[in-house]
Structures are given as C-alpha cells and as structure tokens.
XYZ file of C-alpha atoms in Angstrom:
667
model
C -299.777 -23.600 52.576
C -299.968 -24.888 56.241
C -296.854 -26.230 57.584
C -296.631 -30.041 58.138
C -295.266 -31.498 61.468
C -294.554 -35.306 62.135
C -295.155 -36.778 65.546
C -295.225 -40.412 66.523
C -296.182 -41.793 63.108
C -298.734 -39.097 62.376
C -298.546 -36.295 59.685
C -300.189 -33.325 61.350
C -301.095 -30.049 59.570
C -300.576 -26.903 61.774
C -304.240 -26.188 61.191
C -306.227 -27.679 64.090
C -309.430 -28.110 61.940
C -307.819 -31.008 59.866
C -307.685 -34.528 61.199
C -304.068 -35.892 61.517
C -302.898 -38.146 58.699
C -300.855 -41.337 59.374
C -297.780 -42.283 57.541
C -298.294 -45.094 55.121
C -295.918 -47.375 57.048
C -298.042 -46.816 60.199
C -301.170 -47.743 58.415
C -299.492 -50.895 57.271
C -298.475 -51.658 60.886
C -302.081 -51.169 61.943
C -303.153 -53.867 59.364
C -300.703 -56.206 60.844
C -302.233 -55.673 64.154
C -305.605 -56.694 62.928
C -306.576 -60.437 63.094
C -306.775 -60.807 59.269
C -303.783 -61.548 57.044
C -302.930 -58.281 55.547
C -301.608 -59.823 52.281
C -305.128 -61.080 51.454
C -306.416 -57.836 50.301
C -302.965 -56.568 49.175
C -300.787 -59.343 47.621
C -297.767 -56.921 47.397
C -298.215 -56.072 51.086
C -295.007 -57.433 52.411
C -292.873 -56.413 49.358
C -294.062 -52.831 49.890
C -293.645 -52.836 53.625
C -289.809 -53.306 53.550
C -289.382 -50.365 51.164
C -291.005 -47.988 53.809
C -289.000 -46.360 56.381
C -289.251 -48.158 59.607
C -290.979 -46.321 62.495
C -289.476 -48.066 65.347
C -291.102 -45.969 68.088
C -294.673 -46.697 66.701
C -294.102 -50.465 66.172
C -292.532 -51.106 69.702
C -295.152 -48.781 71.358
C -297.984 -50.743 69.532
C -296.709 -54.093 70.692
C -296.309 -52.921 74.289
C -299.748 -51.381 74.372
C -301.483 -54.714 73.817
C -302.320 -57.073 76.636
C -301.255 -60.807 76.447
C -304.674 -61.915 75.107
C -304.838 -59.218 72.297
C -301.280 -60.232 71.375
C -302.143 -63.847 70.959
C -304.999 -62.969 68.708
C -302.533 -61.403 66.250
C -299.801 -64.068 66.683
C -300.154 -65.425 63.221
C -299.533 -62.016 61.669
C -296.576 -61.383 64.058
C -295.075 -64.748 63.021
C -295.719 -63.875 59.423
C -293.892 -60.327 59.790
C -290.898 -62.085 61.495
C -290.517 -64.658 58.639
C -290.864 -62.031 55.982
C -288.183 -60.039 57.720
C -285.880 -63.116 57.521
C -286.718 -63.541 53.910
C -285.910 -59.832 53.191
C -282.470 -60.251 54.609
C -281.571 -62.478 51.584
C -282.642 -59.872 49.017
C -280.309 -57.816 46.902
C -282.050 -54.518 47.571
C -280.146 -53.093 50.586
C -282.959 -50.772 51.711
C -285.153 -53.688 52.252
C -282.433 -55.476 54.230
C -281.944 -52.413 56.455
C -285.679 -52.157 57.151
C -285.949 -55.826 57.810
C -283.195 -55.588 60.364
C -284.623 -52.694 62.110
C -288.099 -54.298 62.136
C -286.661 -57.347 63.678
C -285.232 -55.286 66.406
C -288.462 -53.495 67.152
C -290.309 -56.949 67.026
C -287.838 -58.676 69.537
C -287.801 -55.717 71.879
C -291.593 -54.978 71.732
C -292.748 -58.587 72.205
C -290.276 -59.229 74.945
C -291.100 -56.027 76.794
C -294.785 -57.080 76.869
C -293.938 -60.572 77.957
C -291.382 -60.008 80.678
C -293.134 -62.172 83.191
C -293.468 -65.231 80.832
C -290.984 -67.819 79.867
C -288.636 -67.669 76.932
C -290.631 -70.381 75.165
C -293.620 -68.137 75.062
C -291.460 -65.345 73.366
C -290.288 -67.973 70.726
C -293.815 -68.893 70.115
C -295.048 -65.325 69.790
C -292.306 -64.356 67.339
C -291.913 -67.435 65.218
C -294.277 -70.248 66.374
C -292.700 -73.315 67.888
C -293.117 -75.392 64.759
C -291.043 -72.944 62.650
C -288.631 -71.612 65.220
C -285.667 -73.892 64.426
C -285.867 -73.240 60.729
C -286.526 -69.499 61.292
C -283.530 -68.997 63.595
C -281.314 -71.077 61.169
C -282.145 -68.870 58.305
C -281.870 -65.688 60.442
C -278.397 -66.591 61.781
C -277.238 -67.747 58.288
C -278.269 -64.395 56.816
C -276.598 -62.503 59.586
C -273.446 -64.443 59.238
C -273.372 -63.752 55.388
C -274.050 -60.041 55.842
C -271.216 -59.662 58.477
C -268.707 -61.679 56.421
C -269.619 -60.024 52.986
C -267.607 -57.172 51.560
C -270.511 -54.901 51.616
C -272.206 -52.035 53.451
C -270.675 -51.103 56.820
C -274.113 -49.817 57.872
C -275.586 -53.195 57.242
C -272.895 -54.850 59.402
C -273.559 -52.294 62.168
C -277.216 -53.056 62.075
C -276.506 -56.861 62.057
C -274.415 -56.476 65.242
C -277.033 -54.223 66.885
C -279.705 -56.888 66.126
C -277.611 -59.632 67.656
C -276.944 -57.374 70.722
C -280.707 -56.719 70.883
C -281.354 -60.502 70.729
C -278.804 -61.365 73.331
C -279.669 -58.624 75.981
C -283.469 -58.666 75.659
C -283.528 -60.349 79.058
C -281.429 -59.119 82.027
C -280.360 -62.676 82.727
C -279.100 -63.807 79.400
C -278.982 -67.428 80.603
C -282.803 -67.239 80.744
C -282.983 -66.121 77.177
C -283.962 -69.392 75.416
C -283.683 -67.751 71.919
C -279.935 -68.003 72.444
C -280.057 -71.781 72.209
C -280.406 -71.149 68.357
C -277.487 -68.781 68.445
C -275.422 -71.480 70.176
C -276.467 -74.013 67.510
C -276.041 -71.656 64.530
C -272.704 -70.045 65.584
C -271.612 -66.609 64.187
C -268.229 -66.982 66.098
C -266.158 -67.009 62.824
C -267.993 -63.899 61.670
C -266.978 -62.084 64.943
C -263.367 -63.165 64.507
C -263.323 -61.990 60.825
C -264.482 -58.517 61.959
C -261.650 -58.421 64.588
C -258.924 -59.635 62.265
C -259.932 -57.207 59.406
C -258.668 -53.597 60.225
C -261.344 -51.726 58.353
C -264.151 -53.781 59.862
C -262.514 -53.769 63.286
C -262.328 -49.924 63.266
C -266.032 -49.632 62.433
C -267.481 -52.521 64.454
C -264.758 -53.959 66.823
C -266.353 -52.692 69.908
C -269.810 -54.155 69.341
C -268.178 -57.394 68.086
C -266.132 -57.776 71.290
C -268.990 -56.928 73.664
C -271.237 -59.477 71.745
C -268.691 -62.224 72.127
C -268.161 -61.561 75.830
C -271.955 -61.825 76.352
C -272.392 -64.947 74.249
C -269.519 -66.599 76.220
C -271.560 -66.061 79.383
C -274.754 -67.828 78.145
C -275.313 -70.736 80.601
C -271.549 -70.955 81.065
C -271.882 -73.193 84.232
C -274.768 -75.407 83.098
C -273.943 -76.559 79.678
C -271.214 -76.717 76.977
C -271.114 -73.319 75.458
C -269.538 -73.404 71.853
C -268.378 -69.933 72.052
C -266.233 -70.714 75.133
C -264.737 -73.746 73.470
C -264.015 -71.790 70.334
C -262.666 -68.681 72.055
C -260.220 -70.950 74.147
C -258.504 -72.350 71.084
C -258.107 -69.159 68.967
C -254.427 -68.932 68.028
C -254.425 -66.674 64.964
C -252.200 -63.660 65.837
C -254.077 -61.125 63.723
C -257.337 -61.981 65.457
C -255.956 -61.995 69.022
C -254.174 -58.682 68.339
C -257.329 -57.235 66.892
C -259.282 -58.087 69.938
C -256.528 -56.618 72.187
C -256.545 -53.547 70.150
C -260.284 -52.988 70.587
C -260.093 -53.432 74.286
C -257.010 -51.215 74.526
C -258.677 -48.397 72.606
C -261.859 -48.536 74.865
C -259.779 -48.413 77.922
C -257.545 -45.621 76.492
C -260.743 -43.665 75.776
C -261.776 -44.049 79.481
C -258.277 -42.942 80.580
C -258.385 -39.938 78.315
C -261.833 -38.835 79.543
C -260.622 -39.187 83.073
C -257.462 -37.150 82.343
C -259.567 -34.461 80.744
C -261.814 -34.289 83.791
C -258.854 -34.298 86.043
C -257.384 -31.420 84.311
C -260.669 -29.551 84.821
C -260.546 -30.281 88.532
C -256.718 -29.490 88.568
C -256.058 -32.286 91.023
C -252.851 -33.349 89.136
C -253.497 -37.049 89.176
C -252.182 -38.039 85.737
C -249.482 -35.257 85.882
C -248.061 -37.163 88.823
C -247.711 -40.314 86.716
C -243.938 -39.826 86.211
C -242.642 -43.346 86.872
C -244.404 -46.561 85.952
C -247.711 -46.609 87.888
C -246.567 -44.549 90.800
C -248.724 -41.937 92.562
C -251.815 -43.231 91.073
C -254.103 -42.913 94.052
C -255.347 -39.719 95.713
C -255.540 -40.492 99.282
C -257.616 -37.456 100.250
C -259.723 -36.767 97.264
C -262.546 -34.503 98.480
C -263.914 -33.993 95.101
C -264.292 -37.267 93.275
C -263.904 -37.256 89.419
C -266.433 -39.501 87.955
C -266.231 -41.066 84.559
C -268.596 -43.942 83.645
C -266.686 -47.265 84.014
C -266.770 -49.897 81.154
C -267.472 -53.282 82.633
C -268.435 -54.700 79.213
C -265.008 -54.197 77.850
C -263.471 -55.443 81.085
C -265.546 -58.583 80.841
C -264.165 -59.061 77.323
C -260.643 -58.714 78.644
C -261.308 -61.008 81.473
C -262.614 -63.792 79.196
C -259.899 -63.376 76.716
C -257.238 -63.728 79.467
C -259.107 -66.399 81.366
C -259.983 -68.646 78.543
C -257.363 -68.170 75.892
C -253.799 -68.972 76.937
C -252.371 -67.426 73.712
C -254.013 -63.950 74.522
C -251.452 -63.372 77.304
C -248.819 -62.520 74.530
C -251.152 -59.767 73.381
C -250.810 -57.876 76.616
C -247.261 -56.542 75.891
C -247.785 -55.990 72.191
C -247.667 -52.457 70.912
C -250.322 -51.355 68.609
C -249.234 -48.737 65.985
C -252.774 -48.584 64.658
C -253.980 -46.813 67.729
C -252.472 -43.589 66.485
C -250.758 -42.987 69.776
C -247.251 -41.674 70.721
C -245.135 -44.636 71.799
C -241.917 -44.705 73.609
C -238.880 -45.578 71.528
C -238.156 -48.997 72.985
C -237.760 -52.517 71.512
C -240.964 -54.453 70.859
C -241.881 -57.137 73.326
C -240.972 -60.775 72.157
C -243.709 -62.559 70.353
C -242.598 -66.244 71.145
C -245.585 -68.390 71.006
C -246.854 -69.807 74.363
C -246.033 -73.372 75.187
C -248.968 -75.931 74.619
C -250.828 -76.972 77.692
C -249.408 -80.162 79.464
C -245.902 -79.636 78.239
C -242.901 -78.141 79.978
C -243.280 -75.045 81.999
C -243.356 -71.878 79.791
C -239.997 -70.363 79.484
C -240.622 -66.766 78.823
C -242.227 -64.161 80.951
C -244.357 -61.636 79.016
C -244.589 -59.356 82.044
C -240.819 -59.443 82.422
C -240.576 -58.016 78.895
C -239.999 -54.351 77.938
C -242.622 -52.032 79.395
C -243.727 -48.710 78.030
C -243.396 -45.963 80.688
C -246.675 -44.424 82.208
C -245.940 -40.865 81.374
C -248.719 -38.205 81.480
C -247.465 -37.033 77.956
C -246.859 -40.418 76.421
C -249.953 -42.460 75.715
C -248.839 -46.022 75.274
C -250.479 -48.587 72.911
C -249.538 -51.389 75.300
C -252.697 -53.247 76.581
C -251.335 -54.173 79.893
C -250.062 -50.738 80.855
C -253.378 -49.217 79.531
C -255.317 -51.667 81.720
C -253.204 -50.750 84.729
C -253.800 -47.162 84.226
C -257.555 -47.945 83.975
C -257.421 -50.057 87.157
C -255.588 -47.286 89.110
C -258.289 -44.861 88.347
C -261.106 -47.288 89.112
C -259.456 -48.320 92.348
C -259.191 -44.742 93.810
C -262.727 -44.765 95.131
C -263.869 -48.201 96.349
C -266.433 -46.621 98.665
C -268.849 -46.547 95.725
C -270.290 -49.996 95.295
C -270.284 -49.896 91.440
C -266.515 -48.989 91.490
C -265.899 -51.562 94.186
C -267.136 -54.288 91.771
C -265.137 -52.741 88.934
C -262.029 -52.822 91.084
C -262.772 -56.425 92.079
C -263.020 -57.306 88.344
C -259.651 -55.615 87.724
C -257.999 -57.563 90.438
C -259.578 -60.836 89.149
C -258.021 -60.133 85.618
C -254.662 -59.431 87.378
C -254.954 -62.730 89.210
C -255.418 -64.516 85.923
C -252.481 -62.708 84.433
C -250.251 -63.429 87.438
C -250.768 -67.269 87.420
C -247.306 -68.848 86.481
C -248.577 -71.003 83.629
C -249.489 -67.693 81.865
C -245.979 -66.167 81.991
C -243.323 -66.443 79.441
C -239.603 -66.449 80.088
C -237.654 -63.262 80.441
C -236.122 -61.810 77.272
C -232.602 -62.634 76.561
C -231.326 -59.111 76.517
C -230.386 -58.250 80.130
C -229.663 -54.583 79.431
C -233.206 -53.476 78.864
C -233.674 -49.662 79.261
C -237.038 -50.048 81.092
C -238.300 -52.006 84.011
C -240.170 -55.192 83.352
C -243.992 -54.982 83.137
C -244.262 -57.085 86.278
C -242.930 -53.978 88.149
C -245.932 -52.108 87.064
C -248.244 -54.589 88.472
C -246.354 -54.708 91.715
C -246.480 -50.803 91.847
C -250.220 -50.870 91.441
C -250.529 -53.474 94.211
C -248.370 -51.414 96.543
C -250.274 -48.213 95.822
C -253.579 -50.041 96.484
C -252.200 -51.340 99.846
C -251.167 -48.025 101.089
C -254.174 -45.990 100.134
C -257.174 -48.086 101.179
C -256.664 -48.341 104.829
C -259.909 -46.734 105.832
C -263.004 -47.369 108.075
C -264.899 -49.082 105.113
C -262.184 -51.645 104.764
C -262.258 -53.440 101.424
C -261.153 -56.801 102.826
C -262.086 -58.762 99.652
C -259.924 -56.480 97.454
C -257.023 -56.520 99.840
C -257.066 -60.339 99.850
C -257.055 -60.481 96.053
C -254.365 -57.853 96.007
C -252.037 -59.959 98.274
C -252.865 -63.050 96.216
C -251.633 -61.310 93.142
C -248.321 -60.457 94.733
C -248.005 -63.935 96.060
C -248.505 -65.527 92.655
C -245.961 -63.208 91.169
C -243.482 -64.191 93.755
C -244.223 -67.908 93.267
C -243.375 -67.464 89.650
C -240.171 -65.532 90.315
C -239.098 -68.245 92.716
C -240.070 -71.147 90.429
C -238.152 -69.716 87.391
C -235.340 -68.081 89.535
C -236.007 -64.779 87.762
C -234.104 -62.078 89.773
C -236.379 -59.067 89.583
C -234.815 -55.550 90.084
C -237.579 -53.892 92.038
C -237.740 -51.581 94.990
C -238.821 -54.383 97.332
C -238.607 -52.022 100.397
C -241.595 -50.229 99.266
C -243.489 -53.514 99.248
C -242.287 -54.594 102.610
C -242.933 -51.118 104.162
C -246.574 -51.230 102.678
C -247.291 -54.624 104.127
C -245.920 -53.696 107.597
C -248.098 -50.661 107.594
C -251.122 -52.764 106.607
C -250.370 -55.052 109.552
C -250.170 -52.068 111.861
C -253.596 -50.831 110.577
C -255.124 -54.210 111.239
C -253.785 -54.195 114.785
C -254.809 -50.615 115.588
C -258.272 -51.079 114.342
C -258.765 -54.687 115.813
C -262.111 -54.148 117.405
C -263.837 -52.355 114.566
C -262.519 -54.642 111.849
C -263.106 -57.892 113.724
C -266.798 -56.956 114.017
C -266.994 -57.319 110.185
C -263.985 -59.322 109.030
C -261.690 -62.215 109.871
C -258.560 -60.072 109.851
C -256.286 -63.093 110.520
C -256.713 -64.409 107.003
C -255.270 -61.346 105.743
C -252.595 -61.033 108.434
C -251.522 -64.752 107.690
C -251.175 -64.005 104.083
C -248.932 -60.971 104.745
C -246.866 -62.910 107.257
C -246.453 -65.677 104.660
C -245.307 -63.148 102.025
C -242.334 -62.267 104.439
C -241.782 -66.009 104.905
C -241.602 -66.445 101.213
C -238.861 -63.746 101.056
C -237.035 -65.176 104.142
C -237.083 -68.747 102.766
C -236.615 -68.310 98.967
C -235.532 -64.674 98.697
C -232.042 -65.680 97.783
C -233.370 -67.258 94.540
C -235.348 -64.134 93.200
C -234.151 -60.988 94.943
C -231.724 -59.165 92.679
C -228.545 -59.082 94.883
C -227.294 -60.418 98.193
C -227.654 -56.993 99.740
C -231.385 -57.005 98.816
C -231.619 -60.138 101.170
C -229.746 -58.221 103.881
C -232.095 -55.259 103.449
C -235.065 -57.606 104.104
C -233.677 -58.653 107.424
C -232.835 -54.972 108.265
C -236.328 -54.091 107.573
C -237.799 -56.850 109.719
C -235.462 -55.825 112.596
C -236.130 -52.217 112.188
C -239.845 -52.795 112.389
C -239.634 -55.498 115.087
C -242.083 -53.665 117.275
C -244.866 -54.321 114.823
C -244.182 -57.988 114.623
C -243.937 -58.161 118.386
C -247.315 -56.375 118.636
C -248.870 -58.698 116.126
C -247.509 -61.745 117.942
C -248.882 -60.527 121.257
C -252.369 -59.851 119.707
C -252.665 -63.428 118.001
C -251.211 -64.970 121.147
C -253.895 -63.383 123.215
C -256.679 -64.522 120.980
C -255.253 -67.968 120.326
C -255.120 -68.756 124.024
C -258.789 -67.697 124.575
C -261.711 -69.913 123.711
C -263.259 -67.371 121.373
C -264.262 -67.535 117.679
C -260.822 -66.418 116.507
C -258.793 -68.986 118.381
C -257.986 -71.154 115.396
C -257.467 -68.288 112.925
C -255.194 -66.469 115.317
C -253.077 -69.535 116.164
C -252.333 -70.040 112.446
C -250.679 -66.601 112.508
C -248.857 -67.394 115.760
C -247.164 -70.358 114.069
C -246.419 -68.475 110.923
C -244.464 -65.873 112.809
C -241.884 -68.370 114.017
C -239.087 -67.450 111.637
C -239.674 -63.659 111.809
C -239.500 -63.899 115.665
C -236.410 -66.027 115.376
C -234.661 -63.399 113.211
C -235.682 -60.636 115.655
C -234.576 -62.607 118.654
C -231.405 -63.738 117.179
C -230.221 -60.311 115.788
C -231.516 -57.800 118.308
C -229.150 -58.838 121.164
C -226.215 -58.824 118.866
C -227.048 -55.393 117.518
C -227.356 -54.047 121.132
C -224.092 -55.690 122.025
C -222.390 -54.214 118.943
C -223.805 -50.790 119.964
C -222.595 -51.147 123.660
C -219.125 -52.404 122.683
C -218.583 -49.435 120.224
C -220.184 -46.926 122.386
C -222.773 -45.964 119.804
C -226.235 -44.793 120.912
C -227.929 -45.207 117.471
C -226.476 -47.399 114.764
C -226.652 -46.435 111.130
C -228.288 -48.789 108.543
C -224.838 -49.860 107.355
C -223.713 -50.718 110.911
C -226.837 -52.913 111.427
C -226.275 -54.613 108.043
C -222.707 -55.358 108.979
C -223.888 -57.015 112.262
C -226.560 -59.021 110.239
C -223.976 -60.251 107.664
C -221.618 -61.400 110.424
C -224.225 -63.396 112.293
C -226.125 -65.322 109.490
C -224.275 -68.554 110.274
C -225.607 -68.934 113.741
C -229.199 -68.182 112.738
C -231.621 -71.185 112.931
C -234.817 -71.174 110.929
C -237.586 -73.640 110.601
C -238.511 -75.004 107.151
C -241.977 -73.977 106.353
C -243.910 -75.968 103.813
C -246.377 -74.788 101.143
C -245.190 -71.145 100.995
C -244.845 -71.375 97.339
C -248.214 -73.093 96.764
C -251.515 -71.506 96.035
C -255.007 -72.297 94.911
C -255.446 -71.962 91.263
C -258.124 -69.392 90.137
C -261.395 -70.980 89.609
C -264.297 -68.865 88.305
C -267.058 -71.406 88.732
C -266.357 -72.346 92.326
C -265.426 -69.032 93.717
C -266.782 -66.201 91.408
C -270.032 -67.592 89.641
C -272.305 -65.306 91.678
C -270.229 -62.220 91.048
C -270.177 -62.813 87.322
C -273.827 -63.595 87.057
C -274.636 -60.376 88.598
C -272.012 -58.494 86.589
C -273.303 -59.887 83.238
C -276.944 -58.966 84.245
C -275.736 -55.407 84.866
C -273.805 -55.348 81.517
C -276.775 -56.743 79.645
C -279.089 -54.077 81.059
C -276.699 -51.333 80.225
C -275.995 -52.616 76.557
C -279.829 -52.839 75.924
C -280.425 -49.341 77.325
C -277.680 -47.899 75.189
C -278.536 -49.650 71.990
C -279.269 -46.927 69.390
C -280.907 -47.880 66.243
C -281.742 -44.320 65.292
C -277.911 -43.594 64.706
C -278.527 -45.071 61.212
C -280.938 -42.367 59.672
C -282.689 -43.145 56.471
C -280.812 -40.199 54.912
C -277.448 -41.747 55.771
C -278.513 -45.060 54.386
C -279.955 -43.583 51.187
C -276.627 -41.731 50.689
C -274.669 -44.974 51.194
C -276.889 -46.850 48.756
C -277.211 -43.925 46.218
C -276.379 -46.391 43.394
C -279.808 -47.903 43.818
C -282.284 -46.529 41.233
C-alpha cells in the first residue's frame, strides 16, 4: 500500500500518478470561500465544521491570498463563520469549543493580515458586520470570561488567553485596534485577577494573563478613560497582588538563570562575583558580550503595577515560597497596608525592610532583589539600542519605587541582620555610575540614575531615617563622574548639556551638606563627607573654573553653567574655610602629609566658624509623570511588545492529540 503524506491540507499518496486528496476540513473551508452560503446545500455544515481538526495554516493562508475585492465578495460567509464560532463557544462539547477558538484566531489574523492598510472599522465589518458587531463582541467576551472563570479545562483557558492576545496584538499600534473598544466595554479584568489569585491557574496561565493585562492597560491610555487602568489602580486584594508579583518574579528569575548559565559557559564570573548585595554587577571591559533575550513585556507589567497601584509596593519585599527557590533564613518583610491617598505621610519604608542577600548560590524569591539582578544584567551593555531602552525602563521603574509616597516606615526591629533593600538600590546606582563613563555617553540614563538617588535621599531626610550605608562609595562615584564630564567637555558638549547632570550631582552634595545630619548614620559620617570634599577639592576647583569660564562667555551654555557656579557656593566655602586651617595645622606640627584622622580632627575643631548659605529647594523634585515626559517612549515600547507577542503566539502548541487525551471522557 502506498504511503500517505500530509502537506498544507492535502493528503498526498507517494505515487505521483494519483491526484492529491484534500482533507475534509479544507474542502469545507473552500466552500466558505465561495459566494454561496455553504449551509444551503448542507444544513449540518456548521455543526460538522467544528468537529473537524482546524487547519490554521490553510485557513490563514487562504484569507491572505485573496485581494480586497475577492474578500468583500465572501464577507457574508466570513461573518457567518465568525458568528458560528461564537455560538460554538457556548456548547458543552469541548472539542467544538477548542476548534472554534482556534478558528477565531485564524480568522482575526488572516483578515487583518490582508487588510493592514485599511482602518479598524473595515476589519470589524469584514469579521462581524457593523450591524452585528456590538452583539457579537458582547457574546464573545462573555463566553471567554465564562471559560476563563470556570473550573474546567486548562487547555481551554490557555486558548482563550491566546485568542485574547491575538485580538489585542493584531495591530502593531494597539491604540489603533478599534476592536479593543469592545474589550473595554465588556471587561475581562476580573477573570484575569481570578487567574492570578488562584495558584493552579496562575502556574499554568499567569504569564499570559499578566502580559495581556499590561497590553490592555496601554490601549488609548492618554486619549480616553481606560477601565483596565482604573480597575488596576484600586486592586487591594493581597492574594491577587502577590500572584501578580510572583508571575513577574518568576519570569525575571528565569532571565537571570539563563544569563547565569550563559555566563558560566563564558567563564566570565559575573554572578560568582555577586557576594554582597548588588556589588560587582557590571563588567567594565566585557569583550565577549553574553546575550539573553530581554523581556520587556514582563517589565511593562511590573511598571504598570508599581506606577498605577499604590498597594503593589508592599509586594516588592514579599518572599514567595511557591517559587521553589532557596531563601535566606531571615525574618519576612512587614506587611502593613499602605496609607490611603490624601492621608498622613506613609510611616513605613518597604525598601528599608529586611533584604535577601544577592548571593550566587542563593536564589531569592524577593521581587525587588530579582528585579535589581535583572536590571544589573541589562544595564551592562547600553551600547545596544534595545538594551538601552530596556535599561531606561528599569530606571523608570526604580524612579516610581523611589518616590516617597510609595515608601513605608522602617521596621521596628533595629537589630536586623541584613542591610535594608534601599542599600541594594543605591548599590545598583553606584555601579551604574562608575561603569558607564564611555564615549557613547548614556546621558538620559545617568540623569535618571541621579534622580533615583535624589528621591531616596529626599525620603531619608523627610522621615529622618538614618541609613547605614557606605556613603563614601557614592560620593567617590559622583566625584569621578564630575571628573569624567570635565575631561571630556568638548566631546560631550557636542551632543549633551552636561551642566544639567553636573548641577544634579553638585546638588546631591548640597543635600548631604545641608541635611546630612538628619539622615547620615553617625556624626562621624558627616565628618567623612567634609573630609571627602576637602580631599577631592581639586576636582571641585576645576569644575568651578570650567563653569565660570563658560558662564562669563556669551555662548549657548552661559545660563546652564552659571547655575552650577551658584550651586558650588557651599562646597567652595567648605574648601576655602578648611584648607588654610589644615595647612596651618600641618605647618605648626611639622607634618608633611596629614593622616585622615588628623584632617578630621581639624574639621571637627573648626565647624563653629564655618558659614554656609541656606539653599532652597534641595529636597524638592518633580514628581514622575508618564504622560508628560514618557508618552513617546511607552508608545514605541508597547508597539515593540505587541509585535513580539504576536510573532511568538503559538497555537500549534495544543495538538489535537493532547486535547483528545484531556477530553478522553467524551464519547
């Protein structure tokens, strides 16, 4: 007997003398693509169609092969197929439901692929007909909602989510996808939350649910009231928020794990160097880049959760035993609920809570630390435009986390064995500062980095939280950055206004000088600040000379440079006050080079005669605003994510054999 092969909907015998035979489902598709109603000659046509295994490739290909005029001729049959698919979703026979879901996916993708240049309204007309669209979509969304919430087949739920992702991402710019108006009206938000709050469903479908939610939140978010934004902003159910956090943490952990595996292959020792918090995260001279595909979709979900929902901030420090990871034996972070908007300032700091150490051999289940690990990897190579954008998104997320209204007060226990989480954030910022001073200077990322540090300091000052941190590392990094700006003045000024960044750095030192006694851990820390300024006085002197030169010229940088000149007043006062006294001390005691302790002795003895000017606004900052500052960035980001999600949607993962096995109880 001749062997039978199957290709593209054809059953082909190996003998070339025989004409290829088409599958029955393909013959039925061909009838739909005729102008006549296929059920006229065969009353059971639609009933039989949904018992047939779907041929996605043939159906999509057939739709794409027709030109616009040919497609319009069979519009009534396409509308009829779409409506019968929706009807089949309400049937008890699961195979019919599965086939209907897959057929809908093929219809949506095929019709839209053919009509890329036309408006969304044409697509709606082609699929459903204008007159029936509202009812069709209402029935479709209600059926999908029921399937997602029912205690039924996990395969069906998976297909429902894939259909929704297909629907959302069928256009690159989701805000131009008019079909989503019906998804806004007929919300599936509660169904998504149910998946995230229910562990078995979350394990199976959490990733798709979180990505779907992140995309829906971005539909016309600046032009109209998006119900998904409104609903996400008021979620306060702990199980749901923790579920969302867990899904995000697992996805980021998987990226970190893949990177670690590749790093071990390259033997560059990156993760093995992670011995203390987020230290040694960057490879300054990495000749051989380790590339793992970044996950912007899950980062977008984290951003929307942190940005929109003030309750989500508590999730960042929660440990997740479900992740199956080894966790450090430390006390759990406090779970005090956040203070409602408009009431007294929050009194507890989630990132001053216990942190889990970033050790190469201890994978934590703490979302913030997992995110910091992810950020540290992404930020290594910002020369690549894709990673530059990913690094920018990481810094935007950190900006949202760092805003004071999103902190909670420090835990009551003062004898915590680990450093607060805020130290890990500062470590990451310091490492970024010292490792990205290069020819292709990432100015935007540096400004965001300094803004994060500033917001953290503002919070520490406001709440008088004394943070035990190695502040000298930060001061040293900032001074080195100033030196880099000065030594590359000509090259950098051709592309950037370096005085904006220089002013931010100088004002960070002014924050420490003016308010350091309220948040530095000990009086000696404040003394060390003065020691560092005096020790590095040449750098500040050089900066003053540079900005004075440019502020006295009539060039384009006159105003920007003069702001830095004025900001340096207290730093210069400190240098000019203490340097003569240190020189005098050395001369009187016949010492050629003073030790640090001797300099500190002079500093402590001469505070009383130091006069500083009060500088206003040091602890003020512009609140983060996505719409005014970042709208263009997020529009492009969501477009990229939509394209990637659509490209990676795999409907073939549910083979008919798997489904038949799952539904084996059906006779």
